[in-house]
Tab-separated table of N, CA and C in Angstrom:
chain	number	residue	atom	x	y	z
P	33	MET	N	37.197	-60.203	-58.639
P	33	MET	CA	37.464	-59.129	-57.713
P	33	MET	C	38.871	-59.328	-57.159
P	34	PRO	N	39.686	-58.322	-57.258
P	34	PRO	CA	41.041	-58.442	-56.706
P	34	PRO	C	40.998	-58.645	-55.194
P	35	LEU	N	41.952	-59.400	-54.690
P	35	LEU	CA	41.979	-59.709	-53.264
P	35	LEU	C	42.095	-58.469	-52.389
P	36	ASP	N	42.731	-57.423	-52.909
P	36	ASP	CA	42.867	-56.225	-52.079
P	36	ASP	C	41.541	-55.469	-51.938
P	37	ARG	N	40.498	-55.879	-52.688
P	37	ARG	CA	39.193	-55.217	-52.594
P	37	ARG	C	38.247	-55.960	-51.653
P	38	ILE	N	38.613	-57.177	-51.228
P	38	ILE	CA	37.775	-57.937	-50.297
P	38	ILE	C	37.891	-57.279	-48.926
P	39	PRO	N	36.738	-56.997	-48.306
P	39	PRO	CA	36.791	-56.321	-47.003
P	39	PRO	C	37.550	-57.148	-45.974
P	40	HIS	N	38.401	-56.512	-45.279
P	40	HIS	CA	39.108	-57.125	-44.164
P	40	HIS	C	39.404	-56.009	-43.173
P	41	GLY	N	39.723	-56.380	-42.022
P	41	GLY	CA	39.940	-55.366	-40.998
P	41	GLY	C	38.839	-55.457	-39.957
P	42	PRO	N	38.719	-54.437	-39.109
P	42	PRO	CA	37.811	-54.521	-37.964
P	42	PRO	C	36.323	-54.492	-38.314
P	43	SER	N	35.919	-54.095	-39.521
P	43	SER	CA	34.490	-53.958	-39.816
P	43	SER	C	33.825	-55.267	-40.263
P	44	TRP	N	34.568	-56.259	-40.723
P	44	TRP	CA	33.917	-57.461	-41.248
P	44	TRP	C	33.190	-58.272	-40.177
P	45	PRO	N	33.674	-58.365	-38.916
P	45	PRO	CA	32.880	-59.106	-37.917
P	45	PRO	C	31.539	-58.434	-37.642
P	46	ILE	N	31.505	-57.118	-37.655
P	46	ILE	CA	30.252	-56.395	-37.431
P	46	ILE	C	29.281	-56.678	-38.570
P	47	ALA	N	29.779	-56.677	-39.806
P	47	ALA	CA	28.927	-56.967	-40.952
P	47	ALA	C	28.392	-58.399	-40.885
P	48	LEU	N	29.230	-59.345	-40.507
P	48	LEU	CA	28.819	-60.739	-40.400
P	48	LEU	C	27.741	-60.916	-39.338
P	49	VAL	N	27.945	-60.346	-38.170
P	49	VAL	CA	26.968	-60.448	-37.086
P	49	VAL	C	25.657	-59.779	-37.492
P	50	SER	N	25.749	-58.636	-38.171
P	50	SER	CA	24.533	-57.944	-38.624
P	50	SER	C	23.744	-58.808	-39.601
P	51	CYS	N	24.423	-59.454	-40.528
P	51	CYS	CA	23.755	-60.338	-41.487
P	51	CYS	C	23.103	-61.527	-40.787
P	52	LEU	N	23.796	-62.110	-39.830
P	52	LEU	CA	23.230	-63.242	-39.088
P	52	LEU	C	22.001	-62.830	-38.292
P	53	MET	N	22.038	-61.682	-37.665
P	53	MET	CA	20.889	-61.210	-36.896
P	53	MET	C	19.698	-60.956	-37.815
P	54	LEU	N	19.949	-60.407	-38.968
P	54	LEU	CA	18.886	-60.153	-39.930
P	54	LEU	C	18.279	-61.463	-40.422
P	55	ALA	N	19.119	-62.436	-40.718
P	55	ALA	CA	18.638	-63.733	-41.183
P	55	ALA	C	17.808	-64.433	-40.112
P	56	LEU	N	18.215	-64.322	-38.867
P	56	LEU	CA	17.473	-64.954	-37.777
P	56	LEU	C	16.147	-64.260	-37.500
P	57	ALA	N	16.030	-63.002	-37.891
P	57	ALA	CA	14.793	-62.260	-37.644
P	57	ALA	C	13.690	-62.648	-38.616
P	58	PHE	N	14.023	-63.130	-39.805
P	58	PHE	CA	13.001	-63.412	-40.805
P	58	PHE	C	11.960	-64.431	-40.374
P	59	PRO	N	12.297	-65.539	-39.728
P	59	PRO	CA	11.235	-66.455	-39.321
P	59	PRO	C	10.214	-65.810	-38.394
P	60	THR	N	10.619	-64.860	-37.590
P	60	THR	CA	9.674	-64.214	-36.687
P	60	THR	C	8.819	-63.186	-37.413
P	61	LEU	N	9.216	-62.781	-38.601
P	61	LEU	CA	8.435	-61.811	-39.350
P	61	LEU	C	7.202	-62.444	-39.989
P	62	ALA	N	7.255	-63.726	-40.270
P	62	ALA	CA	6.116	-64.408	-40.883
P	62	ALA	C	5.101	-64.713	-39.795
P	63	GLU	N	4.001	-63.962	-39.804
P	63	GLU	CA	2.991	-64.160	-38.766
P	63	GLU	C	2.193	-65.413	-39.040
P	64	ARG	N	1.926	-66.112	-37.994
P	64	ARG	CA	1.087	-67.292	-38.055
P	64	ARG	C	-0.336	-66.836	-37.764
P	65	GLY	N	-1.272	-67.348	-38.531
P	65	GLY	CA	-2.664	-66.996	-38.306
P	65	GLY	C	-3.184	-67.594	-37.014
P	66	PRO	N	-4.427	-67.267	-36.664
P	66	PRO	CA	-4.991	-67.790	-35.418
P	66	PRO	C	-5.193	-69.303	-35.488
P	67	ASP	N	-5.132	-69.948	-34.325
P	67	ASP	CA	-5.432	-71.368	-34.276
P	67	ASP	C	-6.889	-71.584	-34.660
P	68	LEU	N	-7.157	-72.711	-35.260
P	68	LEU	CA	-8.507	-73.054	-35.674
P	68	LEU	C	-9.205	-73.769	-34.526
P	69	PRO	N	-10.442	-73.395	-34.201
P	69	PRO	CA	-11.144	-74.130	-33.152
P	69	PRO	C	-11.386	-75.576	-33.585
P	70	ASP	N	-11.570	-76.449	-32.618
P	70	ASP	CA	-11.798	-77.857	-32.927
P	70	ASP	C	-13.195	-78.076	-33.507
P	71	TYR	N	-13.233	-78.834	-34.572
P	71	TYR	CA	-14.483	-79.330	-35.141
P	71	TYR	C	-14.511	-80.819	-34.819
P	72	PRO	N	-15.661	-81.354	-34.418
P	72	PRO	CA	-15.691	-82.759	-33.994
P	72	PRO	C	-15.463	-83.720	-35.150
P	73	ALA	N	-14.870	-84.852	-34.822
P	73	ALA	CA	-14.706	-85.940	-35.793
P	73	ALA	C	-15.900	-86.871	-35.615
P	74	ASP	N	-16.716	-87.002	-36.662
P	74	ASP	CA	-17.895	-87.859	-36.617
P	74	ASP	C	-17.551	-89.223	-37.184
P	75	GLN	N	-17.895	-90.273	-36.453
P	75	GLN	CA	-17.675	-91.618	-36.975
P	75	GLN	C	-18.816	-91.924	-37.947
P	76	VAL	N	-18.468	-92.124	-39.228
P	76	VAL	CA	-19.486	-92.370	-40.258
P	76	VAL	C	-19.584	-93.845	-40.624
P	77	ALA	N	-18.614	-94.631	-40.219
P	77	ALA	CA	-18.600	-96.083	-40.394
P	77	ALA	C	-17.580	-96.610	-39.386
P	78	PRO	N	-17.603	-97.899	-39.091
P	78	PRO	CA	-16.615	-98.404	-38.136
P	78	PRO	C	-15.185	-98.079	-38.590
P	79	GLY	N	-14.453	-97.359	-37.740
P	79	GLY	CA	-13.066	-97.017	-38.035
P	79	GLY	C	-12.875	-95.904	-39.041
P	80	LEU	N	-13.944	-95.219	-39.447
P	80	LEU	CA	-13.845	-94.134	-40.434
P	80	LEU	C	-14.471	-92.873	-39.859
P	81	TYR	N	-13.655	-91.814	-39.791
P	81	TYR	CA	-14.096	-90.551	-39.208
P	81	TYR	C	-13.995	-89.434	-40.232
P	82	VAL	N	-14.939	-88.475	-40.139
P	82	VAL	CA	-14.934	-87.293	-40.997
P	82	VAL	C	-15.103	-86.071	-40.113
P	83	ILE	N	-14.327	-85.056	-40.409
P	83	ILE	CA	-14.474	-83.761	-39.745
P	83	ILE	C	-15.186	-82.862	-40.749
P	84	HIS	N	-16.447	-82.581	-40.502
P	84	HIS	CA	-17.229	-81.777	-41.442
P	84	HIS	C	-16.857	-80.310	-41.291
P	85	GLY	N	-16.269	-79.772	-42.344
P	85	GLY	CA	-15.876	-78.369	-42.332
P	85	GLY	C	-17.075	-77.466	-42.501
P	86	PRO	N	-16.922	-76.201	-42.138
P	86	PRO	CA	-18.028	-75.261	-42.267
P	86	PRO	C	-18.335	-74.979	-43.739
P	87	VAL	N	-19.578	-74.708	-44.008
P	87	VAL	CA	-19.984	-74.308	-45.358
P	87	VAL	C	-19.860	-72.785	-45.377
P	88	ASP	N	-18.717	-72.321	-45.832
P	88	ASP	CA	-18.418	-70.897	-45.763
P	88	ASP	C	-17.353	-70.572	-46.790
P	89	TYR	N	-17.159	-69.291	-47.031
P	89	TYR	CA	-16.060	-68.844	-47.864
P	89	TYR	C	-14.794	-68.802	-47.022
P	90	PRO	N	-13.628	-68.907	-47.669
P	90	PRO	CA	-12.386	-68.795	-46.895
P	90	PRO	C	-12.256	-67.410	-46.268
P	91	THR	N	-11.876	-67.392	-44.996
P	91	THR	CA	-11.651	-66.137	-44.281
P	91	THR	C	-10.393	-66.303	-43.428
P	92	PRO	N	-9.817	-65.194	-42.960
P	92	PRO	CA	-8.675	-65.343	-42.044
P	92	PRO	C	-9.057	-66.105	-40.775
P	93	GLU	N	-10.296	-65.930	-40.321
P	93	GLU	CA	-10.718	-66.595	-39.093
P	93	GLU	C	-10.824	-68.113	-39.256
P	94	ASN	N	-11.333	-68.574	-40.403
P	94	ASN	CA	-11.472	-70.033	-40.573
P	94	ASN	C	-10.279	-70.650	-41.294
P	95	GLN	N	-9.244	-69.840	-41.555
P	95	GLN	CA	-8.013	-70.324	-42.208
P	95	GLN	C	-8.318	-71.055	-43.514
P	96	GLY	N	-9.424	-70.696	-44.170
P	96	GLY	CA	-9.801	-71.344	-45.424
P	96	GLY	C	-10.388	-72.729	-45.245
P	97	PHE	N	-10.678	-73.119	-44.001
P	97	PHE	CA	-11.196	-74.468	-43.743
P	97	PHE	C	-12.614	-74.579	-44.273
P	98	MET	N	-12.776	-75.369	-45.327
P	98	MET	CA	-14.097	-75.575	-45.922
P	98	MET	C	-14.188	-76.944	-46.592
P	99	ASN	N	-13.264	-77.836	-46.257
P	99	ASN	CA	-13.340	-79.191	-46.796
P	99	ASN	C	-13.746	-80.136	-45.684
P	100	ASN	N	-13.749	-81.409	-45.963
P	100	ASN	CA	-14.142	-82.430	-44.993
P	100	ASN	C	-13.019	-83.446	-44.839
P	101	PRO	N	-12.013	-83.141	-44.006
P	101	PRO	CA	-10.939	-84.112	-43.805
P	101	PRO	C	-11.489	-85.412	-43.215
P	102	ALA	N	-10.872	-86.501	-43.604
P	102	ALA	CA	-11.297	-87.809	-43.107
P	102	ALA	C	-10.081	-88.584	-42.637
P	103	PHE	N	-10.317	-89.579	-41.797
P	103	PHE	CA	-9.232	-90.451	-41.392
P	103	PHE	C	-9.757	-91.842	-41.054
P	104	PRO	N	-9.430	-92.807	-41.915
P	104	PRO	CA	-9.690	-94.194	-41.551
P	104	PRO	C	-8.606	-94.676	-40.595
P	105	ILE	N	-9.015	-95.467	-39.638
P	105	ILE	CA	-8.083	-96.057	-38.687
P	105	ILE	C	-7.959	-97.534	-39.037
P	106	THR	N	-6.746	-97.933	-39.389
P	106	THR	CA	-6.496	-99.317	-39.771
P	106	THR	C	-5.913	-100.076	-38.583
P	107	GLU	N	-5.619	-101.345	-38.780
P	107	GLU	CA	-5.007	-102.131	-37.704
P	107	GLU	C	-3.641	-101.578	-37.307
P	108	THR	N	-2.937	-100.985	-38.273
P	108	THR	CA	-1.570	-100.535	-37.996
P	108	THR	C	-1.434	-99.031	-37.792
P	109	GLY	N	-2.437	-98.251	-38.150
P	109	GLY	CA	-2.310	-96.819	-37.985
P	109	GLY	C	-3.408	-96.036	-38.670
P	110	VAL	N	-3.142	-94.743	-38.850
P	110	VAL	CA	-4.129	-93.801	-39.366
P	110	VAL	C	-3.674	-93.262	-40.717
P	111	ILE	N	-4.630	-93.118	-41.624
P	111	ILE	CA	-4.386	-92.475	-42.915
P	111	ILE	C	-5.252	-91.218	-42.933
P	112	VAL	N	-4.652	-90.082	-43.219
P	112	VAL	CA	-5.407	-88.835	-43.281
P	112	VAL	C	-5.713	-88.537	-44.742
P	113	VAL	N	-6.972	-88.222	-45.010
P	113	VAL	CA	-7.409	-87.855	-46.354
P	113	VAL	C	-7.744	-86.368	-46.344
P	114	ASP	N	-7.035	-85.614	-47.159
P	114	ASP	CA	-7.246	-84.173	-47.317
P	114	ASP	C	-7.191	-83.426	-45.986
P	115	PRO	N	-5.973	-83.189	-45.461
P	115	PRO	CA	-5.838	-82.601	-44.134
P	115	PRO	C	-6.210	-81.126	-44.009
P	116	GLY	N	-6.650	-80.495	-45.078
P	116	GLY	CA	-7.184	-79.146	-44.946
P	116	GLY	C	-6.361	-78.053	-45.581
P	117	SER	N	-6.778	-76.819	-45.279
P	117	SER	CA	-6.345	-75.641	-46.010
P	117	SER	C	-5.198	-74.864	-45.390
P	118	SER	N	-4.708	-75.282	-44.232
P	118	SER	CA	-3.640	-74.524	-43.578
P	118	SER	C	-2.979	-75.417	-42.541
P	119	VAL	N	-1.831	-74.961	-42.053
P	119	VAL	CA	-1.169	-75.719	-40.992
P	119	VAL	C	-2.070	-75.771	-39.762
P	120	GLN	N	-2.835	-74.711	-39.510
P	120	GLN	CA	-3.743	-74.704	-38.368
P	120	GLN	C	-4.847	-75.748	-38.534
P	121	THR	N	-5.349	-75.899	-39.754
P	121	THR	CA	-6.364	-76.917	-40.006
P	121	THR	C	-5.762	-78.302	-39.805
P	122	GLY	N	-4.562	-78.514	-40.332
P	122	GLY	CA	-3.901	-79.801	-40.144
P	122	GLY	C	-3.665	-80.118	-38.680
P	123	GLU	N	-3.290	-79.118	-37.896
P	123	GLU	CA	-3.089	-79.326	-36.460
P	123	GLU	C	-4.398	-79.692	-35.774
P	124	MET	N	-5.502	-79.061	-36.196
P	124	MET	CA	-6.811	-79.392	-35.637
P	124	MET	C	-7.184	-80.833	-35.981
P	125	VAL	N	-6.899	-81.258	-37.213
P	125	VAL	CA	-7.174	-82.638	-37.620
P	125	VAL	C	-6.379	-83.604	-36.738
P	126	LEU	N	-5.118	-83.296	-36.506
P	126	LEU	CA	-4.301	-84.150	-35.638
P	126	LEU	C	-4.850	-84.202	-34.210
P	127	ARG	N	-5.351	-83.078	-33.712
P	127	ARG	CA	-5.942	-83.089	-32.360
P	127	ARG	C	-7.156	-84.014	-32.314
P	128	GLN	N	-7.962	-83.978	-33.379
P	128	GLN	CA	-9.158	-84.827	-33.401
P	128	GLN	C	-8.770	-86.307	-33.502
P	129	ILE	N	-7.736	-86.594	-34.268
P	129	ILE	CA	-7.267	-87.984	-34.369
P	129	ILE	C	-6.825	-88.473	-32.997
P	130	ARG	N	-6.088	-87.655	-32.263
P	130	ARG	CA	-5.573	-88.063	-30.947
P	130	ARG	C	-6.694	-88.260	-29.922
P	131	LYS	N	-7.859	-87.655	-30.160
P	131	LYS	CA	-9.001	-87.889	-29.270
P	131	LYS	C	-9.604	-89.276	-29.485
P	132	VAL	N	-9.308	-89.881	-30.659
P	132	VAL	CA	-9.900	-91.166	-31.021
P	132	VAL	C	-8.908	-92.318	-30.873
P	133	THR	N	-7.640	-92.077	-31.237
P	133	THR	CA	-6.650	-93.155	-31.231
P	133	THR	C	-5.253	-92.601	-30.995
P	134	ASP	N	-4.378	-93.476	-30.531
P	134	ASP	CA	-2.971	-93.098	-30.409
P	134	ASP	C	-2.110	-93.846	-31.423
P	135	LYS	N	-2.763	-94.468	-32.415
P	135	LYS	CA	-2.019	-95.176	-33.461
P	135	LYS	C	-1.224	-94.180	-34.298
P	136	PRO	N	-0.135	-94.637	-34.921
P	136	PRO	CA	0.719	-93.716	-35.687
P	136	PRO	C	0.073	-93.265	-37.003
P	137	LEU	N	0.533	-92.126	-37.469
P	137	LEU	CA	0.129	-91.622	-38.777
P	137	LEU	C	0.938	-92.371	-39.827
P	138	LEU	N	0.242	-93.087	-40.707
P	138	LEU	CA	0.918	-93.891	-41.726
P	138	LEU	C	1.128	-93.128	-43.026
P	139	ALA	N	0.127	-92.359	-43.424
P	139	ALA	CA	0.204	-91.690	-44.730
P	139	ALA	C	-0.839	-90.586	-44.789
P	140	VAL	N	-0.661	-89.728	-45.769
P	140	VAL	CA	-1.621	-88.671	-46.069
P	140	VAL	C	-1.985	-88.798	-47.535
P	141	LEU	N	-3.276	-88.804	-47.805
P	141	LEU	CA	-3.753	-88.897	-49.176
P	141	LEU	C	-4.386	-87.570	-49.550
P	142	ASN	N	-3.873	-86.948	-50.596
P	142	ASN	CA	-4.443	-85.709	-51.123
P	142	ASN	C	-5.230	-86.068	-52.367
P	143	THR	N	-6.547	-85.858	-52.318
P	143	THR	CA	-7.388	-86.310	-53.428
P	143	THR	C	-7.235	-85.477	-54.686
P	144	HIS	N	-6.873	-84.209	-54.541
P	144	HIS	CA	-6.662	-83.368	-55.723
P	144	HIS	C	-5.901	-82.109	-55.320
P	145	VAL	N	-5.677	-81.231	-56.294
P	145	VAL	CA	-4.730	-80.133	-56.122
P	145	VAL	C	-5.302	-78.865	-55.497
P	146	HIS	N	-6.578	-78.807	-55.178
P	146	HIS	CA	-7.109	-77.592	-54.556
P	146	HIS	C	-6.487	-77.410	-53.181
P	147	GLY	N	-6.042	-76.200	-52.893
P	147	GLY	CA	-5.319	-75.912	-51.658
P	147	GLY	C	-6.087	-76.228	-50.396
P	148	ASP	N	-7.422	-76.150	-50.442
P	148	ASP	CA	-8.180	-76.444	-49.227
P	148	ASP	C	-8.119	-77.925	-48.857
P	149	HIS	N	-7.484	-78.728	-49.698
P	149	HIS	CA	-7.345	-80.155	-49.413
P	149	HIS	C	-5.929	-80.541	-48.993
P	150	TRP	N	-4.916	-79.793	-49.403
P	150	TRP	CA	-3.541	-80.252	-49.143
P	150	TRP	C	-2.658	-79.297	-48.350
P	151	LEU	N	-3.070	-78.066	-48.122
P	151	LEU	CA	-2.191	-77.135	-47.416
P	151	LEU	C	-1.974	-77.524	-45.949
P	152	GLY	N	-2.796	-78.408	-45.414
P	152	GLY	CA	-2.587	-78.922	-44.068
P	152	GLY	C	-1.484	-79.965	-43.988
P	153	ASN	N	-0.907	-80.339	-45.141
P	153	ASN	CA	0.181	-81.332	-45.148
P	153	ASN	C	1.352	-80.904	-44.270
P	154	GLN	N	1.582	-79.610	-44.162
P	154	GLN	CA	2.703	-79.118	-43.375
P	154	GLN	C	2.608	-79.606	-41.930
P	155	ALA	N	1.404	-79.597	-41.370
P	155	ALA	CA	1.224	-80.080	-40.000
P	155	ALA	C	1.470	-81.580	-39.920
P	156	MET	N	1.054	-82.315	-40.964
P	156	MET	CA	1.265	-83.759	-40.963
P	156	MET	C	2.759	-84.081	-41.005
P	157	LEU	N	3.491	-83.350	-41.832
P	157	LEU	CA	4.932	-83.580	-41.935
P	157	LEU	C	5.651	-83.230	-40.646
P	158	ALA	N	5.209	-82.167	-39.989
P	158	ALA	CA	5.843	-81.788	-38.724
P	158	ALA	C	5.576	-82.842	-37.651
P	159	PHE	N	4.400	-83.471	-37.717
P	159	PHE	CA	4.020	-84.469	-36.718
P	159	PHE	C	4.705	-85.807	-36.971
P	160	ALA	N	4.711	-86.239	-38.228
P	160	ALA	CA	5.275	-87.557	-38.564
P	160	ALA	C	5.790	-87.507	-39.993
P	161	PRO	N	7.039	-87.107	-40.198
P	161	PRO	CA	7.560	-86.998	-41.562
P	161	PRO	C	7.425	-88.318	-42.320
P	162	GLN	N	6.641	-88.292	-43.361
P	162	GLN	CA	6.361	-89.473	-44.186
P	162	GLN	C	6.310	-89.026	-45.646
P	163	GLU	N	6.330	-89.993	-46.520
P	163	GLU	CA	6.067	-89.701	-47.930
P	163	GLU	C	4.570	-89.467	-48.071
P	164	LEU	N	4.182	-88.352	-48.679
P	164	LEU	CA	2.772	-88.070	-48.880
P	164	LEU	C	2.271	-88.778	-50.129
P	165	LYS	N	1.046	-89.256	-50.067
P	165	LYS	CA	0.429	-89.934	-51.202
P	165	LYS	C	-0.524	-88.959	-51.872
P	166	GLY	N	-0.451	-88.869	-53.183
P	166	GLY	CA	-1.321	-87.963	-53.905
P	166	GLY	C	-1.821	-88.596	-55.185
P	167	PRO	N	-2.550	-87.837	-55.991
P	167	PRO	CA	-3.164	-88.403	-57.196
P	167	PRO	C	-2.180	-89.109	-58.125
P	168	ALA	N	-0.946	-88.638	-58.224
P	168	ALA	CA	0.005	-89.268	-59.135
P	168	ALA	C	0.408	-90.661	-58.664
P	169	SER	N	0.232	-90.949	-57.377
P	169	SER	CA	0.659	-92.254	-56.881
P	169	SER	C	-0.499	-93.234	-56.730
P	170	ILE	N	-1.705	-92.819	-57.100
P	170	ILE	CA	-2.860	-93.712	-57.002
P	170	ILE	C	-2.945	-94.524	-58.286
P	171	SER	N	-2.956	-95.827	-58.168
P	171	SER	CA	-3.061	-96.658	-59.364
P	171	SER	C	-4.362	-97.441	-59.316
P	172	ILE	N	-4.812	-97.845	-60.482
P	172	ILE	CA	-6.023	-98.662	-60.584
P	172	ILE	C	-5.591	-100.111	-60.459
P	173	VAL	N	-6.122	-100.808	-59.475
P	173	VAL	CA	-5.777	-102.208	-59.275
P	173	VAL	C	-7.023	-103.027	-59.566
P	174	PRO	N	-7.078	-103.647	-60.741
P	174	PRO	CA	-8.275	-104.399	-61.105
P	174	PRO	C	-8.417	-105.676	-60.281
P	175	ALA	N	-9.654	-106.069	-60.052
P	175	ALA	CA	-9.936	-107.271	-59.268
P	175	ALA	C	-9.425	-108.531	-59.954
P	176	SER	N	-9.306	-108.498	-61.279
P	176	SER	CA	-8.890	-109.692	-62.021
P	176	SER	C	-7.422	-110.038	-61.805
P	177	GLY	N	-6.647	-109.110	-61.246
P	177	GLY	CA	-5.229	-109.356	-61.041
P	177	GLY	C	-4.379	-108.956	-62.239
P	178	ASP	N	-5.032	-108.460	-63.316
P	178	ASP	CA	-4.300	-107.975	-64.473
P	178	ASP	C	-3.458	-106.765	-64.082
P	179	SER	N	-2.518	-106.447	-64.934
P	179	SER	CA	-1.727	-105.248	-64.732
P	179	SER	C	-2.649	-104.036	-64.729
P	180	PRO	N	-2.432	-103.075	-63.847
P	180	PRO	CA	-3.259	-101.870	-63.838
P	180	PRO	C	-3.258	-101.174	-65.194
P	181	ASP	N	-2.115	-101.171	-65.880
P	181	ASP	CA	-2.039	-100.486	-67.167
P	181	ASP	C	-2.918	-101.135	-68.216
P	182	SER	N	-3.176	-102.423	-68.132
P	182	SER	CA	-3.983	-103.099	-69.148
P	182	SER	C	-5.442	-102.695	-69.068
P	183	ARG	N	-5.881	-102.094	-67.979
P	183	ARG	CA	-7.273	-101.708	-67.812
P	183	ARG	C	-7.514	-100.231	-68.144
P	184	LEU	N	-6.439	-99.468	-68.372
P	184	LEU	CA	-6.593	-98.051	-68.662
P	184	LEU	C	-6.989	-97.849	-70.115
P	185	PRO	N	-7.851	-96.841	-70.388
P	185	PRO	CA	-8.221	-96.574	-71.778
P	185	PRO	C	-7.011	-96.132	-72.571
P	186	THR	N	-6.982	-96.493	-73.848
P	186	THR	CA	-5.868	-96.096	-74.706
P	186	THR	C	-6.300	-95.060	-75.707
């Protein structure tokens, strides 16, 4: 494009400001769904809690919450297993954890790729940015001390 065709003059600041205002408006256009009510965290073993999700189909009201997030509490912190189907579900899981302990969030384990198990990761990252652990990072560690690869079928 020849330089004499690049807009200059009094109209370019108006165009720039208009573009910036439009860009800033987009985050407000994405509506956030309703907050999820608290479901209790049941202690199923010492230091191990499960939040039993409703047995239901995904709906806007339940934010797709239909899994059973869990959190073991270790000596050094908390590990969240399958934080749920939405940021709202993940936030609810974090609220339940805070009712039990103030230990830090160490990691999040996603057991598989179904969205009702991992879409709550967004809330975990906002709370405590960490590397998330998922199926690709789970290795088999045999009791014999052999290399994990030596125990895998070939």
